[in-house]
XYZ file of N, CA and C in Angstrom:
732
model
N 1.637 208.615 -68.960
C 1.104 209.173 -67.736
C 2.194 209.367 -66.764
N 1.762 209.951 -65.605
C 2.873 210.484 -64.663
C 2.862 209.715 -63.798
N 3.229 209.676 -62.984
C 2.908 209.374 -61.605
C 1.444 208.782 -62.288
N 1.657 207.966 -61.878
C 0.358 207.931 -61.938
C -0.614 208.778 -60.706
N -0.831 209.931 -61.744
C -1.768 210.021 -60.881
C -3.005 209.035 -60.195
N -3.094 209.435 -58.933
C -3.988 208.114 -58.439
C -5.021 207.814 -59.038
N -5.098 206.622 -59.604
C -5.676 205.693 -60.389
C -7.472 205.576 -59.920
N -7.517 206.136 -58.401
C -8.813 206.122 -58.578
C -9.740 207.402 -58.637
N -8.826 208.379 -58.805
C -8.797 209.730 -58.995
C -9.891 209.677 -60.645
N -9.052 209.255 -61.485
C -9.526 209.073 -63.031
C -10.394 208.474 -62.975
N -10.704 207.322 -62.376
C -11.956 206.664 -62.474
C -13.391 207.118 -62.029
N -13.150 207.898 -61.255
C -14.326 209.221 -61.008
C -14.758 210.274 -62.191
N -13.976 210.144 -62.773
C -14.244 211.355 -64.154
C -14.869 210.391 -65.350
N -14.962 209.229 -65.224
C -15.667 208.608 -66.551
C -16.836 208.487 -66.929
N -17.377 208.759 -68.196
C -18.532 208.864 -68.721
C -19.337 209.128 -67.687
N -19.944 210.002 -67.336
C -21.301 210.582 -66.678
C -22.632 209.774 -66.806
N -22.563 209.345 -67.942
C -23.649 208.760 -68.648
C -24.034 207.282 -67.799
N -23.145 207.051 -67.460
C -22.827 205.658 -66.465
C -24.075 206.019 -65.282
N -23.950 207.598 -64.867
C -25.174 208.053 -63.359
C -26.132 207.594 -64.179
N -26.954 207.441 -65.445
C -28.310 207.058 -65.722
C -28.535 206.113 -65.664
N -28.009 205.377 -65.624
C -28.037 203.679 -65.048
C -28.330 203.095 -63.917
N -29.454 202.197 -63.299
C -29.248 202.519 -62.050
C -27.959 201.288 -61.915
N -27.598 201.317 -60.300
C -26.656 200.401 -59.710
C -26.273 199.595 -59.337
N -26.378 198.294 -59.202
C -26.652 197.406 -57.911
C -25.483 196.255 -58.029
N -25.226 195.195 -57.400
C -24.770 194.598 -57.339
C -25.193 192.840 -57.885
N -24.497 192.432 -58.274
C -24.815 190.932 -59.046
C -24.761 189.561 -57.761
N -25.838 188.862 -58.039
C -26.004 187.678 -57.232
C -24.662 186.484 -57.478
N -24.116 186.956 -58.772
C -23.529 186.197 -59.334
C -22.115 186.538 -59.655
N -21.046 186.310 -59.423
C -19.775 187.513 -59.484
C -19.023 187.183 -60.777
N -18.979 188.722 -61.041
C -18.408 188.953 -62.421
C -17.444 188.342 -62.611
N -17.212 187.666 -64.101
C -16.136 187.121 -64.304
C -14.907 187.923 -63.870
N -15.053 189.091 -64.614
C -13.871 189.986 -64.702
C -13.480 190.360 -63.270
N -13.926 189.878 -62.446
C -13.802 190.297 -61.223
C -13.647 189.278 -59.963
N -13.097 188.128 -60.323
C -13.222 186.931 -59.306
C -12.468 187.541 -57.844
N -12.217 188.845 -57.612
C -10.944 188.557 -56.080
C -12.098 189.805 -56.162
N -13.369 190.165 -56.502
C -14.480 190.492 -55.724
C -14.618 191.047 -54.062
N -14.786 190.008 -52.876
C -14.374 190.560 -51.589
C -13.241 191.069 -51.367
N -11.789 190.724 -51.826
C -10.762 190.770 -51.354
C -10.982 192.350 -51.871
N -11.121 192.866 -53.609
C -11.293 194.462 -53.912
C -12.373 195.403 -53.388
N -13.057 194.548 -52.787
C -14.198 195.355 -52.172
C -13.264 195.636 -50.723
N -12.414 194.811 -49.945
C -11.882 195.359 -48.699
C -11.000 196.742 -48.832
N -10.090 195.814 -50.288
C -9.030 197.485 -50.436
C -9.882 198.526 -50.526
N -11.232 198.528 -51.889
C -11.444 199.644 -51.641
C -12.112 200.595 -50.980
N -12.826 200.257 -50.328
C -13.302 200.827 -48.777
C -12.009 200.865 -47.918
N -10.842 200.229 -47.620
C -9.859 201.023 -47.216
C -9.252 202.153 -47.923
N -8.819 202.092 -48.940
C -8.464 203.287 -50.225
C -9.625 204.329 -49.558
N -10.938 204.208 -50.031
C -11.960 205.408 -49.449
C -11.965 206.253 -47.930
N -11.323 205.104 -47.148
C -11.321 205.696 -45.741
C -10.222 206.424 -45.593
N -9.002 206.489 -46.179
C -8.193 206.926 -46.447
C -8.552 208.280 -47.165
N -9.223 208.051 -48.525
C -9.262 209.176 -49.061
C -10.180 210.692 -48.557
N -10.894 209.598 -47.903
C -12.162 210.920 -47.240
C -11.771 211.269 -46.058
N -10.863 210.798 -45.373
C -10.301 211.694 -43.726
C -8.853 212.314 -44.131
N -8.132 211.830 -45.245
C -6.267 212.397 -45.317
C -6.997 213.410 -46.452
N -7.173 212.332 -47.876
C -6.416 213.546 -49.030
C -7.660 214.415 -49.847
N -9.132 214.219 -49.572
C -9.525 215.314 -49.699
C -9.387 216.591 -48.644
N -9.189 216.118 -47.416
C -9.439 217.395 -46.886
C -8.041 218.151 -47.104
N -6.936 217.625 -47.804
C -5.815 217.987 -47.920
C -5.980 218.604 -49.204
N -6.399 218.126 -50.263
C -6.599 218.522 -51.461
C -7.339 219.939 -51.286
N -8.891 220.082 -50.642
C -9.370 221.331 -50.403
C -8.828 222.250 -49.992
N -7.612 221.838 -49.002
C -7.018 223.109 -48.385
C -5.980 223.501 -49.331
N -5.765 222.742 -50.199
C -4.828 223.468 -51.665
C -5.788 224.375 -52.336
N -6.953 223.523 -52.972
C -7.406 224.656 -53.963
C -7.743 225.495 -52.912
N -7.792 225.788 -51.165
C -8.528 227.281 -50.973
C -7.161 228.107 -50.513
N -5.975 227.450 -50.546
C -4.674 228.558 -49.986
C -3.912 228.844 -51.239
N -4.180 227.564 -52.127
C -2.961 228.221 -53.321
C -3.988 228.629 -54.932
N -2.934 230.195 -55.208
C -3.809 230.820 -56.144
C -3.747 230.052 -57.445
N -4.884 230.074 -57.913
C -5.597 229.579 -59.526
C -4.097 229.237 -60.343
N -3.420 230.475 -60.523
C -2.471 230.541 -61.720
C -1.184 229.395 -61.080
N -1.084 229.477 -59.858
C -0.037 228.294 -59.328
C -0.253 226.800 -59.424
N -1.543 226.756 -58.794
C -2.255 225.443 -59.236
C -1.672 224.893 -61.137
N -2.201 225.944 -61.710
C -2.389 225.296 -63.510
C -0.416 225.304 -63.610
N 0.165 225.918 -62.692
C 1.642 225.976 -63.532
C 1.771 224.996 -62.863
N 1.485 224.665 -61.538
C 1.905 223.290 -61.075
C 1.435 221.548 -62.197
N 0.298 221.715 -62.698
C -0.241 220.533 -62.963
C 0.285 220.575 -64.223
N 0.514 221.910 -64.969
C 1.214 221.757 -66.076
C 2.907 221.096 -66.254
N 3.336 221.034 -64.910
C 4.780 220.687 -64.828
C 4.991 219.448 -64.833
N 3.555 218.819 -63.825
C 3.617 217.620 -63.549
C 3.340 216.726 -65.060
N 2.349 217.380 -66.054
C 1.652 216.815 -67.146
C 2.755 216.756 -68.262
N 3.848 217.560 -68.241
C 4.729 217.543 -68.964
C 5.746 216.757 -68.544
N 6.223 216.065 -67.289
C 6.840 214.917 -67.160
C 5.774 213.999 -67.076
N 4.845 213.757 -67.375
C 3.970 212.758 -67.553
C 4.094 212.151 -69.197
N 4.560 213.075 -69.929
C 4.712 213.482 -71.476
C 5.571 212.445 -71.867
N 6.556 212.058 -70.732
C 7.916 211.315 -71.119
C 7.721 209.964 -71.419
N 6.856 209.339 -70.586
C 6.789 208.446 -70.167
C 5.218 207.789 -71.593
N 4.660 208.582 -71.870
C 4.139 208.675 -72.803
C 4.896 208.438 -73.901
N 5.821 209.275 -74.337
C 6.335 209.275 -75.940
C 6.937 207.757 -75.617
N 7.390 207.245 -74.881
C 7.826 206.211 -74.643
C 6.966 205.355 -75.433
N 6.207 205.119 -74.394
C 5.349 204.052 -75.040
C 4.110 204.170 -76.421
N 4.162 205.605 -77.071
C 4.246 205.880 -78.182
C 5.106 205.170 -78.853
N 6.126 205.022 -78.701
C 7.333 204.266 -79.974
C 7.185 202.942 -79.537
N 6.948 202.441 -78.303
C 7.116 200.830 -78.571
C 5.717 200.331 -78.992
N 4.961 201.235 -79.477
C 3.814 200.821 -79.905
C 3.755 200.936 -81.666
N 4.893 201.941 -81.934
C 5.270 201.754 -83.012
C 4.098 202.783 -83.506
N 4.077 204.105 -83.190
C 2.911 205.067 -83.266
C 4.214 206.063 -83.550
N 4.847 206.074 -84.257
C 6.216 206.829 -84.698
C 5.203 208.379 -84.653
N 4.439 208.575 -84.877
C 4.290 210.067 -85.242
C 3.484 210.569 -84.500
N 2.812 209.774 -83.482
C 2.421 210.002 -82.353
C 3.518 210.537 -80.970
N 4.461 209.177 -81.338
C 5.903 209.534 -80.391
C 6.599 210.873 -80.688
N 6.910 211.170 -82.055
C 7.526 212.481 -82.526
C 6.539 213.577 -81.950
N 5.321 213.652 -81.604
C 4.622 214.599 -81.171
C 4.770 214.785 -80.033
N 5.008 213.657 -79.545
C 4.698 214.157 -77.826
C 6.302 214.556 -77.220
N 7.158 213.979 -78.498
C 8.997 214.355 -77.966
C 8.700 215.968 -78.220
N 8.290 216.573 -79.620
C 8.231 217.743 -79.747
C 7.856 218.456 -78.588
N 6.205 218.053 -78.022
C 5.742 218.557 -76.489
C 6.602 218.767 -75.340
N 7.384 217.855 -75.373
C 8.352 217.967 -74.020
C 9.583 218.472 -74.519
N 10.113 218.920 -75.613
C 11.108 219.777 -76.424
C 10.826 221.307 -76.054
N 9.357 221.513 -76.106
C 8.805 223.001 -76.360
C 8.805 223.332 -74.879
N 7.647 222.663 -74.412
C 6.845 222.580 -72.279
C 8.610 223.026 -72.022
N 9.361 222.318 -72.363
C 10.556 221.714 -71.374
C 11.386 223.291 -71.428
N 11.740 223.744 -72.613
C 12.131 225.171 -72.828
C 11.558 226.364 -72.591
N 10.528 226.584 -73.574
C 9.990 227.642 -73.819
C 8.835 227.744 -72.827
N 8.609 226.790 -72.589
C 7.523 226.580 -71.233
C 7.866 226.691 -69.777
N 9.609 226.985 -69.848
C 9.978 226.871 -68.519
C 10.064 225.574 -67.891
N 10.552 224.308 -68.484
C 10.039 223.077 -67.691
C 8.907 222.610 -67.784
N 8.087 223.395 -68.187
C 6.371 222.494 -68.330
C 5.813 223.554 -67.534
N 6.060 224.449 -66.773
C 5.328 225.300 -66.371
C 3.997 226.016 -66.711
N 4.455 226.317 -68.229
C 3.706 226.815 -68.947
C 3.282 226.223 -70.217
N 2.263 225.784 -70.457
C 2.069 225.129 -71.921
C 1.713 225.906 -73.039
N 3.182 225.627 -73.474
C 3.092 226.037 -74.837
C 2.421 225.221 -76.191
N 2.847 224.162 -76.144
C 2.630 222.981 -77.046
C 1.046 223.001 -77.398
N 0.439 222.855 -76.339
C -1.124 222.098 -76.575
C -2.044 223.688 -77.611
N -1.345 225.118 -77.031
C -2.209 226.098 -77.785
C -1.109 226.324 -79.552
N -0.245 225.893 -79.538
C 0.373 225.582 -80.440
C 0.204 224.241 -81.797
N -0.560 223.613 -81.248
C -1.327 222.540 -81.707
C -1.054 221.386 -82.292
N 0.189 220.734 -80.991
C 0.551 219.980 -81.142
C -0.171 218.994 -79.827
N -0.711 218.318 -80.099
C -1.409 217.158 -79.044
C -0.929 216.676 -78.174
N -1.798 216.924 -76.846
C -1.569 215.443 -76.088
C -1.889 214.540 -75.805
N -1.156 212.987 -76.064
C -1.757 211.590 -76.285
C -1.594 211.690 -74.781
N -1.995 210.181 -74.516
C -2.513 209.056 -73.093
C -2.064 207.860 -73.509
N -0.914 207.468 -73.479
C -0.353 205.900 -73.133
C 0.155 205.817 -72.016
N -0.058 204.070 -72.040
C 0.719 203.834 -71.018
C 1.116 202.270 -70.792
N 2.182 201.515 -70.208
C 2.968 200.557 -70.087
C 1.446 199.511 -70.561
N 0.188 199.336 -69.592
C -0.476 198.457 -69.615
C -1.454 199.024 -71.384
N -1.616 199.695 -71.957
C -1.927 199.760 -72.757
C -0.885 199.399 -74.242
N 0.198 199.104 -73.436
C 1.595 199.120 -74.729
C 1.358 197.527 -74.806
N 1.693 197.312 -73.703
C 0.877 195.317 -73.370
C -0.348 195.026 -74.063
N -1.461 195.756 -73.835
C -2.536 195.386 -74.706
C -2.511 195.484 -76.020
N -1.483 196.145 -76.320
C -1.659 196.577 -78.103
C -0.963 195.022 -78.730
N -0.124 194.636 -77.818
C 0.469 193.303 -78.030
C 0.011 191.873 -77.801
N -1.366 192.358 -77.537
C -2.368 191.299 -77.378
C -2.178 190.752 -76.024
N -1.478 191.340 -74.819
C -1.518 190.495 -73.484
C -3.454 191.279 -72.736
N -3.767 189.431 -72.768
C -4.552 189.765 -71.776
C -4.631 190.894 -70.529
N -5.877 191.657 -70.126
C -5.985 192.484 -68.903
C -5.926 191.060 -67.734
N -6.574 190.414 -67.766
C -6.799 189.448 -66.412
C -7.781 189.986 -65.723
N -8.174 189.555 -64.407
C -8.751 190.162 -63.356
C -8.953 191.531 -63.085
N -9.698 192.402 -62.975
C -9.966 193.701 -61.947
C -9.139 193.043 -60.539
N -8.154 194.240 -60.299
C -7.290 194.443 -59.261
C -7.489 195.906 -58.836
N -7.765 195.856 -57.333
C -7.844 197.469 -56.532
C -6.213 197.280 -56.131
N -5.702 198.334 -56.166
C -4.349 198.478 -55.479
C -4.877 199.246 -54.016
N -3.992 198.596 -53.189
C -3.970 199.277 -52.280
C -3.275 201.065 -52.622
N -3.871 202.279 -52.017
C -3.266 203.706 -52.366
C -4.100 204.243 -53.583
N -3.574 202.607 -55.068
C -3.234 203.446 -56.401
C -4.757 203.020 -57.031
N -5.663 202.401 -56.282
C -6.952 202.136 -56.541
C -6.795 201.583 -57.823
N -8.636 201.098 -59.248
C -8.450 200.358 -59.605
C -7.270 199.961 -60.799
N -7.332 199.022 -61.437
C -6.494 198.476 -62.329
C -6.656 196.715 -62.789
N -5.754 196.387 -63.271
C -6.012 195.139 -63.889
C -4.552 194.482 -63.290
N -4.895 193.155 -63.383
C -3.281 192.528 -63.446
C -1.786 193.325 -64.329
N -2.920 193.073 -65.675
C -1.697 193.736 -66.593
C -1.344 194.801 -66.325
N -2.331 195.995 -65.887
C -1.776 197.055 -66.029
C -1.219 197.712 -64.880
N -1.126 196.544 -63.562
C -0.672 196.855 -62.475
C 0.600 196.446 -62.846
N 1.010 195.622 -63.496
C 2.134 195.638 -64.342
C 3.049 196.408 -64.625
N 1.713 196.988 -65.988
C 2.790 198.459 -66.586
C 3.105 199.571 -65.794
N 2.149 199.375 -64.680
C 2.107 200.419 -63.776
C 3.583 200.594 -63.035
N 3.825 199.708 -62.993
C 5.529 199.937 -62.366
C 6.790 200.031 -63.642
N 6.322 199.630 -64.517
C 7.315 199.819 -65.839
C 7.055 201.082 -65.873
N 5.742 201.881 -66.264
C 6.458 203.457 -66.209
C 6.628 204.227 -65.193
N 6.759 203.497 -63.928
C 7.496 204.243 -62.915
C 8.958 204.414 -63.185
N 9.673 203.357 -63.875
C 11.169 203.378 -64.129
C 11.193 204.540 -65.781
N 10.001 204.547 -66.142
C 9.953 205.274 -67.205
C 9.939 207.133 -66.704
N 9.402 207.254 -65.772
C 8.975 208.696 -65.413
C 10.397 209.245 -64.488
N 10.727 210.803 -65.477
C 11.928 211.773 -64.697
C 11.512 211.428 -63.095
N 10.495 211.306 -62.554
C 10.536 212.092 -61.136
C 11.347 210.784 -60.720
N 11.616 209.467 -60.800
C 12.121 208.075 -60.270
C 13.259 208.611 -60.590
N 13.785 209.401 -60.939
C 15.566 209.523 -61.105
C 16.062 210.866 -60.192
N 15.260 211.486 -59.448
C 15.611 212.268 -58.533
C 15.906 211.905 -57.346
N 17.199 212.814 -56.567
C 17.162 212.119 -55.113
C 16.234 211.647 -54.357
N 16.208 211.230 -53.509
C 14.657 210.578 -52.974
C 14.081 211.973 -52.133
N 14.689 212.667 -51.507
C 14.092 213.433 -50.675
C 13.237 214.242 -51.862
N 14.169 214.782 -53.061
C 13.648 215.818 -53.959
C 11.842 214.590 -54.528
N 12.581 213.585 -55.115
C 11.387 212.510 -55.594
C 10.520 212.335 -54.335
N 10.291 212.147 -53.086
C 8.989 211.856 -52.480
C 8.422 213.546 -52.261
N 8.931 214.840 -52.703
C 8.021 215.718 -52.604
C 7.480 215.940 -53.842
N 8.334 215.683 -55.254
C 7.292 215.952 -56.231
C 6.389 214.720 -56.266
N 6.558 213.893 -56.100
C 5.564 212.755 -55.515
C 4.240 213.114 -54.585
N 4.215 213.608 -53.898
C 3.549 214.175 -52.660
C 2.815 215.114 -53.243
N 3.071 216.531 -53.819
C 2.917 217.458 -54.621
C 1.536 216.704 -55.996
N 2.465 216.086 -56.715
C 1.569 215.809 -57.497
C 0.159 215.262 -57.269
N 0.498 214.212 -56.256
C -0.887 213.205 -55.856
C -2.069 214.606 -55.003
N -1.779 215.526 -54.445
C -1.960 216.831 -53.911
C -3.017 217.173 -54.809
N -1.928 217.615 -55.797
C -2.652 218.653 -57.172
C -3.806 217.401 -58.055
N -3.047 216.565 -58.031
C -4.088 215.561 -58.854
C -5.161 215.547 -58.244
N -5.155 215.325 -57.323
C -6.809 215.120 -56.035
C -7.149 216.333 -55.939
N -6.995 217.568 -56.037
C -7.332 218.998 -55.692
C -7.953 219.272 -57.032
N -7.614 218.470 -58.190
C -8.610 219.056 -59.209
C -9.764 218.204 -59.498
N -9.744 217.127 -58.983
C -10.638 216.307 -58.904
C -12.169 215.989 -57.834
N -12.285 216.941 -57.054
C -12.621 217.094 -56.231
C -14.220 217.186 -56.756
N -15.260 217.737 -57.737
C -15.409 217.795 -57.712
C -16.211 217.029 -58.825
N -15.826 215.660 -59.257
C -15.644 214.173 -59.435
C -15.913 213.788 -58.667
N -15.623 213.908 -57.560
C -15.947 212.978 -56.371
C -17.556 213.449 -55.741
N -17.496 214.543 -55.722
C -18.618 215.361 -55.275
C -19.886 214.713 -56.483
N -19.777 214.688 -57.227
C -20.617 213.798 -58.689
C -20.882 212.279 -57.475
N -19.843 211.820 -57.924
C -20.259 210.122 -57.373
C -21.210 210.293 -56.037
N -20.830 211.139 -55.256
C -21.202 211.468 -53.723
C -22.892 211.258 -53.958
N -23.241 212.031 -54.707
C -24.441 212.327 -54.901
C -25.523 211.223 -55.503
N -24.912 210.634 -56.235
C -25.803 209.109 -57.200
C -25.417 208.253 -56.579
N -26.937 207.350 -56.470
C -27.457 206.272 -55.504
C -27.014 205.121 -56.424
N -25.800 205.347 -56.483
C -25.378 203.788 -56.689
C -23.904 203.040 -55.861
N -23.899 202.036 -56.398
C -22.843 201.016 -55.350
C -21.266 201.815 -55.968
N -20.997 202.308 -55.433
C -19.493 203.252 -55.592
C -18.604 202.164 -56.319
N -18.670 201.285 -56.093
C -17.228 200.062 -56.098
C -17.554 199.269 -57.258
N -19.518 199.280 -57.691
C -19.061 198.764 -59.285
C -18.920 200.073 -60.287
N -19.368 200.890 -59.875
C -19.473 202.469 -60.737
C -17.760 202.600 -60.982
N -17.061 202.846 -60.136
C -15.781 202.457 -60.112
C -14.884 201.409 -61.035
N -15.336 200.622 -60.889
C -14.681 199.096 -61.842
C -15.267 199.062 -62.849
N -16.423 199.625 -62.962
C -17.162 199.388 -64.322
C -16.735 200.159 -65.178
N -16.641 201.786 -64.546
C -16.002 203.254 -65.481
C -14.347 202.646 -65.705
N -13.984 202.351 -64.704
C -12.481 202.136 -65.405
C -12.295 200.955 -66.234
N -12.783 200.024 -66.117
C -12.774 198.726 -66.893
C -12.793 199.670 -68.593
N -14.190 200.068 -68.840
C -14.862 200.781 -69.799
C -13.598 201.634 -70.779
N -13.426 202.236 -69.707
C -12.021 203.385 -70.450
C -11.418 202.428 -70.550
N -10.867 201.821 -70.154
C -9.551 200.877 -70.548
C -9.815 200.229 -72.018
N -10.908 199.836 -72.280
C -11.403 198.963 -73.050
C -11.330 200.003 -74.121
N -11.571 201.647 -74.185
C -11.817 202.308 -75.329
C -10.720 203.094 -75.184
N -9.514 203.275 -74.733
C -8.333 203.568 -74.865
C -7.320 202.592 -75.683
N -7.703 201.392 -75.792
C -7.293 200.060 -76.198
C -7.690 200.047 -77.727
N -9.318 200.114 -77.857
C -9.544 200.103 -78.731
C -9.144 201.863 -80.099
N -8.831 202.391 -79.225
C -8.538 203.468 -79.709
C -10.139 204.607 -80.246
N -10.709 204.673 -79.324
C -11.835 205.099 -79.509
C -13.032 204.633 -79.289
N -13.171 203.373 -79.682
C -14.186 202.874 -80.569
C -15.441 202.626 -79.346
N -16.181 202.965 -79.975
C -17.826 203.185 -78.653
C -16.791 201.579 -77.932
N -17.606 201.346 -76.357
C -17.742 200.383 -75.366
C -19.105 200.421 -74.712
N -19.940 199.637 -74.809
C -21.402 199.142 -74.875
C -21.440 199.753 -72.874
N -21.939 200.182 -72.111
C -22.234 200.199 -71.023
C -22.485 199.265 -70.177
N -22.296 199.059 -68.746
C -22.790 197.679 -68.119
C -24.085 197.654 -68.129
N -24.733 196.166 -67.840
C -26.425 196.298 -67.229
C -26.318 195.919 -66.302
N -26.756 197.338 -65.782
C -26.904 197.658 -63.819
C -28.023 197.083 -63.652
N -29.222 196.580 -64.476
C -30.115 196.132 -64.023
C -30.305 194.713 -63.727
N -29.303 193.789 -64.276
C -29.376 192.363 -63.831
C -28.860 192.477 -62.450
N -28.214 193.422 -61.888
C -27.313 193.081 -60.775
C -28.682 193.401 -59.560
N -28.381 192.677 -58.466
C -28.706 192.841 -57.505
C -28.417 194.158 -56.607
N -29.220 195.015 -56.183
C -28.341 196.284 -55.113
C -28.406 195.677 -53.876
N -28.400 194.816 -52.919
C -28.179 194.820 -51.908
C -27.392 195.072 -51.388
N -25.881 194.346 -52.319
C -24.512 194.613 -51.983
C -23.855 195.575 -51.773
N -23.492 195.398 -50.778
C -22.860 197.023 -50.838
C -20.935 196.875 -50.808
């Protein structure tokens, strides 16, 4: 992954299937979740943040910049995201997974103009999703606790972890800083500008945002780990909704 794109960006896009459930909150606090108040403060700060700065910033991208700039932009960003990937492709010892995604950023990187243009993916060579805290899990380190980052929203101990190992992993950390805090800036931009309408989903279903949140990302984590394999849904119905 890149930058990570913001972490609570993705967690809005998981399983849909999660809205048929209803929502509520538990009398009793989740194991997986003991620092509970403390992630409930970040993330209602993270949200207040996100709903007065970077959607309305994000909207005014997708309505000033045209369609085809947008996709060459996210394609540039997704192809240094690529790097940091094949990486942890090989220390996972996924040799032919890693050779795929070096090929991807061989092709994006040339013939793509830098990643501009993707060549690779209609060429039909794949793109995987690793990353530092999933290279840890393959090695059997515990996730720990649900952790909200302040900014980078949710995550785990561990993978708040890896989360800074592939920062030293990703091209954009080796650019001057002025050049690195605009593709920085840029990306988190474009990432939230396509997501927008993810958010507009959650907006709408009457449930508690903050376990829908921890629950969808917990979930993916768990079936990115497992490499597929179904992950059983929470029961929203033992929990209490009062909580908000």
């Amino acid at each position: 992954m890149t930058h990570p794109p913001p972490r609570i960006v993705a967690a809005l896009l998981l399983t849909p299937a999660v809205l048929l459930s209803g929502c509520a909150t538990g009398t009793q606090r989740d194991p997986v979740d003991p620092l509970e108040p403390l992630n409930r403060a970040t993330f209602r700060f993270n949200d207040t943040l996100d709903r007065h700065i970077a959607q309305p910033v994000a909207r005014t991208y997708n309505r000033t910049v045209p369609r085809f700039v947008r996709t060459g932009v996210d394609n540039f960003f997704s192809n240094l995201g690529d790097v940091p990937v094949m990486l942890n492709d090989f220390a996972q010892l996924r040799l032919m997974d890693g050779m795929n995604d070096l090929m991807r950023v061989a092709v994006n990187s040339t013939f793509g103009l830098l990643g501009v243009l993707d060549i690779a993916t209609p060429a039909g060579i794949a793109k995987h999703n690793q990353d530092f805290g999933l290279t840890l899990g393959h090695y059997g380190v515990p996730a720990g606790p649900y952790l909200v980052l302040p900014l980078f929203g949710p995550s785990t101990f561990r993978d708040a972890a890896g989360f800074g190992v592939d920062q030293y992993a990703s091209p954009i950390t080796y650019a001057k800083p002025a050049s690195r805090n605009t593709l920085w800036g840029v990306d988190f931009v474009s990432t939230r500008a396509r997501y927008l309408n993810a958010t507009n989903l959650l907006e709408q279903a009457a449930l508690d945002r903050y376990l829908f949140v921890r629950d969808a990302y917990l979930g993916r984590r768990h079936t990115q780990l497992d490499e597929g394999k179904e992950t059983p849904l929470p029961d929203y119905d033992k929990e209490d909704s009062g909580k908000q």
